[in-house]
Tab-separated table of C-alpha atoms in Angstrom:
chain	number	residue	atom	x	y	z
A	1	UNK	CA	15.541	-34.771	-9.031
A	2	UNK	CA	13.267	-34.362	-6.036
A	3	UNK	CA	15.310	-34.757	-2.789
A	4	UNK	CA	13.100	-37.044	-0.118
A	5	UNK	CA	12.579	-34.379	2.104
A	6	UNK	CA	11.677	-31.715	-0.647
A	7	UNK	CA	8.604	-30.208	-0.383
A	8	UNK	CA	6.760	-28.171	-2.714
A	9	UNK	CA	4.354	-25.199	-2.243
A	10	UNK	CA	2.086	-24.393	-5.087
A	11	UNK	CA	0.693	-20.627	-5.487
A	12	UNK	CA	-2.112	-20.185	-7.783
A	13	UNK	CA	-0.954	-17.964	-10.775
A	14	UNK	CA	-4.197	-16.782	-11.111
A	15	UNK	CA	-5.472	-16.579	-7.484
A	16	UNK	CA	-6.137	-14.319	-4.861
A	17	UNK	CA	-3.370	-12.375	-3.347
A	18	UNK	CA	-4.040	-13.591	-0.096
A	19	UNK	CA	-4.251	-17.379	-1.179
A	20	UNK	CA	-0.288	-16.839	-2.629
A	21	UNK	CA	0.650	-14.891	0.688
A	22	UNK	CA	-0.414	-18.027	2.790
A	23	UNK	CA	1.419	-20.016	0.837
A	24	UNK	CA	4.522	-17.729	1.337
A	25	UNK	CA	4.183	-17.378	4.767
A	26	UNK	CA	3.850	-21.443	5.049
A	27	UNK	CA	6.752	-21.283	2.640
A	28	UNK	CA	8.812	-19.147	4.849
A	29	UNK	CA	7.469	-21.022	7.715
A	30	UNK	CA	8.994	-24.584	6.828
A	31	UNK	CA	12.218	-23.799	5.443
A	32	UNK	CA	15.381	-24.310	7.693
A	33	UNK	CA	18.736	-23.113	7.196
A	34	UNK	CA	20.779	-24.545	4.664
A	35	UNK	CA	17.729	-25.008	2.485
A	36	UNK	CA	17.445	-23.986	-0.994
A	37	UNK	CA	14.178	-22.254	-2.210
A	38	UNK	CA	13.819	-23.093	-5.960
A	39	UNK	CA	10.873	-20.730	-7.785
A	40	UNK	CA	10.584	-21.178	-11.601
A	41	UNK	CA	10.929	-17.165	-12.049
A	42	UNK	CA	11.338	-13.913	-9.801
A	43	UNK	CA	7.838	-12.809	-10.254
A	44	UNK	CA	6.261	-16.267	-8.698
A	45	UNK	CA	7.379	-14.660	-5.550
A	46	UNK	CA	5.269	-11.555	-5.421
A	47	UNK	CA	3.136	-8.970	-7.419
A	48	UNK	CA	5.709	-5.935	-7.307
A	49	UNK	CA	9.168	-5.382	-6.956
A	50	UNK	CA	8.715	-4.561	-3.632
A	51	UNK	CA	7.470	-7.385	-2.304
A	52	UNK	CA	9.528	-9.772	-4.605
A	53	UNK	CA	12.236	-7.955	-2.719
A	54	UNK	CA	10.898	-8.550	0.656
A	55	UNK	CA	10.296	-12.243	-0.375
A	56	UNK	CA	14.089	-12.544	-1.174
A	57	UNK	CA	14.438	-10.722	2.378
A	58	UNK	CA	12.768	-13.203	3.996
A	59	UNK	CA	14.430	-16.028	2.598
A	60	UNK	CA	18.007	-15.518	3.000
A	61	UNK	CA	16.894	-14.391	6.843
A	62	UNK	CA	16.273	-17.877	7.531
A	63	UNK	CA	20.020	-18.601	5.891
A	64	UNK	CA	18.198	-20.104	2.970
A	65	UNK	CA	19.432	-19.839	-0.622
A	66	UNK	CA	16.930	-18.915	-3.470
A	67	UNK	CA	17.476	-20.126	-7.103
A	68	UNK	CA	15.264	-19.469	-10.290
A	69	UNK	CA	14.981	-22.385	-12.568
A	70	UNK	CA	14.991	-19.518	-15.355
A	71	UNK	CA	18.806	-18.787	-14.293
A	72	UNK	CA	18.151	-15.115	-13.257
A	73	UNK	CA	18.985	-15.800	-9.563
A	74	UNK	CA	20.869	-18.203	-7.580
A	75	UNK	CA	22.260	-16.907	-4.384
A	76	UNK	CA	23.622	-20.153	-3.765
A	77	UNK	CA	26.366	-18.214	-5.707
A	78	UNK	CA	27.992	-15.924	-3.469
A	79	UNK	CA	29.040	-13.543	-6.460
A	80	UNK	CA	29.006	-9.665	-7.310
A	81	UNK	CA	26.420	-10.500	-9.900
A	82	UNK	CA	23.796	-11.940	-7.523
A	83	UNK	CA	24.344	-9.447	-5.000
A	84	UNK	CA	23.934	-6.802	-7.945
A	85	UNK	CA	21.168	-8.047	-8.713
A	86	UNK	CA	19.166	-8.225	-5.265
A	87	UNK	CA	20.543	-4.120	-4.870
A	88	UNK	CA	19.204	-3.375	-8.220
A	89	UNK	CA	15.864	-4.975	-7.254
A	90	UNK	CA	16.058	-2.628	-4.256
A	91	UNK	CA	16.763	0.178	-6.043
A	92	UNK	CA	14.108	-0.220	-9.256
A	93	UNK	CA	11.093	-1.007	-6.281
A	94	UNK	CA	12.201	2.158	-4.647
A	95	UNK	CA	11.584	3.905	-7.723
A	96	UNK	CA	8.544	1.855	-8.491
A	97	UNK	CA	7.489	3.265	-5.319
A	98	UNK	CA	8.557	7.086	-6.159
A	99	UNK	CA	6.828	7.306	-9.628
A	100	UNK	CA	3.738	5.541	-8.029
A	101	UNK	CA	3.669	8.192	-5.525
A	102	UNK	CA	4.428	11.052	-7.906
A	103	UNK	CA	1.879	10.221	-10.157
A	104	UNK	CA	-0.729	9.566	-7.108
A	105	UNK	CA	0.620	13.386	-6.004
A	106	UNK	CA	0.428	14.927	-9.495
A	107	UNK	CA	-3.306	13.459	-9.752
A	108	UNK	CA	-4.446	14.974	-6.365
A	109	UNK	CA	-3.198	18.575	-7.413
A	110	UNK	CA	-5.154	18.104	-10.797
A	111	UNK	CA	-7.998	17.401	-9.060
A	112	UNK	CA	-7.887	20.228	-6.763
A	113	UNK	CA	-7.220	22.345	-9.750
A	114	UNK	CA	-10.464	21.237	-10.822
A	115	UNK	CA	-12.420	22.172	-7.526
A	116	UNK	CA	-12.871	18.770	-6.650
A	117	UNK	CA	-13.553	17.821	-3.157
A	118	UNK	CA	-10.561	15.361	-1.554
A	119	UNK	CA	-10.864	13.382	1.579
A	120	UNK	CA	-14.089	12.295	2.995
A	121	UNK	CA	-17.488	12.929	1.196
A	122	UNK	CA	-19.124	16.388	3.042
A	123	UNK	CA	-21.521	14.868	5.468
A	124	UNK	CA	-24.082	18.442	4.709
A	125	UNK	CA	-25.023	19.237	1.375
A	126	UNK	CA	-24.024	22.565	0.119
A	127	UNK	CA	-27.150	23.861	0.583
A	128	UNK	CA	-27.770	23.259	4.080
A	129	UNK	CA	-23.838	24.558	4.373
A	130	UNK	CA	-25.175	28.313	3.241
A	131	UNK	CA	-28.127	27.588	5.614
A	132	UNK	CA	-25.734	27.419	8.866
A	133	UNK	CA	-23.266	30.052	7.695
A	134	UNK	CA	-26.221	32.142	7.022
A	135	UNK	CA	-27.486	31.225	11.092
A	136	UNK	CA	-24.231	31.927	12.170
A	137	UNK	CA	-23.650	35.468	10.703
A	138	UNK	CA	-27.302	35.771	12.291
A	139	UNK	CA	-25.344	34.524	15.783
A	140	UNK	CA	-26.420	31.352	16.123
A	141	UNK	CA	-23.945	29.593	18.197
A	142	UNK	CA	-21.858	26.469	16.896
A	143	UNK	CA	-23.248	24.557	19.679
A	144	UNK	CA	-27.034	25.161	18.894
A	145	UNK	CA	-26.511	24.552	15.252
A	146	UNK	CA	-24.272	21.544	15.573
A	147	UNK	CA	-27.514	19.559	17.735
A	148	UNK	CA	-29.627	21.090	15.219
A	149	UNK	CA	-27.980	19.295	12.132
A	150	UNK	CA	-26.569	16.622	13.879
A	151	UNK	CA	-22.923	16.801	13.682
A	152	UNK	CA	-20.413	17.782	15.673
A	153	UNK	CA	-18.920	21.136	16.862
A	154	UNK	CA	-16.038	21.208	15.080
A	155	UNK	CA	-18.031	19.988	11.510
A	156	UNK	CA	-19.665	23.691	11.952
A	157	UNK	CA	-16.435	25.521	12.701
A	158	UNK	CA	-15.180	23.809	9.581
A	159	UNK	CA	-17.662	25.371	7.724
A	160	UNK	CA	-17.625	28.874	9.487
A	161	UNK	CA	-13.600	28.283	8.998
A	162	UNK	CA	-13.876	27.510	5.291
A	163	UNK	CA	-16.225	30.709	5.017
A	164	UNK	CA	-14.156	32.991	6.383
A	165	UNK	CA	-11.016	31.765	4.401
A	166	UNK	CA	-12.998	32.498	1.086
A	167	UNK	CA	-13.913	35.778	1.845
């Protein structure tokens, strides 16, 4: 079965991410038009739709067919099906992509709802936050209280910013 020039590149199932990309990208590397990529199944060739997709991109750029010894895929075959099947794969890892960044949105929101802090940790505790809005009601300016505490100007018009929009 093996044709003398085949060559096979071996992914770990189990490995590292990384580890299988190399082994793409050697993959991709080596083949030559007119080749023909066997994989035993679609998901040997990445983690997610998306970037099985992208693997099948990458193939057929090099004018390389792709077959699955599983019989989902062989775009050796130039028919509707196959080319069904790649746009479905498109269109399923876009909405892998939606939901994924629905649910990321929906989470945020709850989390706001909840008063909790997004973004980077506050680099002042609250405390010493009422501290310099308490100095700068007193007119302490942002520039004397920003070398005072160590941070920069606009960290203290944050604060006097975030003040001001609560009142």
């Amino acid at each position: 079965m093996h044709h003398a020039d085949a060559k096979i590149f071996h992914g770990n199932q189990s490995g590292l991410p990384n580890e299988n990309e190399e082994k793409f990208d050697a993959l991709i590397e080596y083949i030559r038009e007119n080749d023909i990529v066997i994989t035993k199944s679609l998901d040997k060739l990445g983690r997610s739709l998306k970037t099985i997709l992208t693997s099948i991109q990458q193939i057929h750029a090099k004018n390389v067919t792709l077959r699955t010894i599983d019989g989902v895929l062989d775009t050796s075959i130039d028919s509707p099906l196959n080319e069904a099947l790649v746009y479905l794969l498109g269109t399923f890892s876009k909405l892998e992509r939606d939901l994924l960044s629905e649910r990321t949105k929906d989470g945020r929101e709850i989390a706001k709802a909840k008063g909790k802090h997004m973004g980077r940790p506050f680099s002042l505790s609250p405390k010493t936050r009422e501290t310099i809005l308490l100095k700068l009601r007193n007119g302490e300016s942002i520039s004397e209280l920003s070398r005072q505490y160590k941070v920069s100007r606009p960290t203290i018009t944050r604060i006097r910013n975030e003040d001001i929009n609560r009142g």
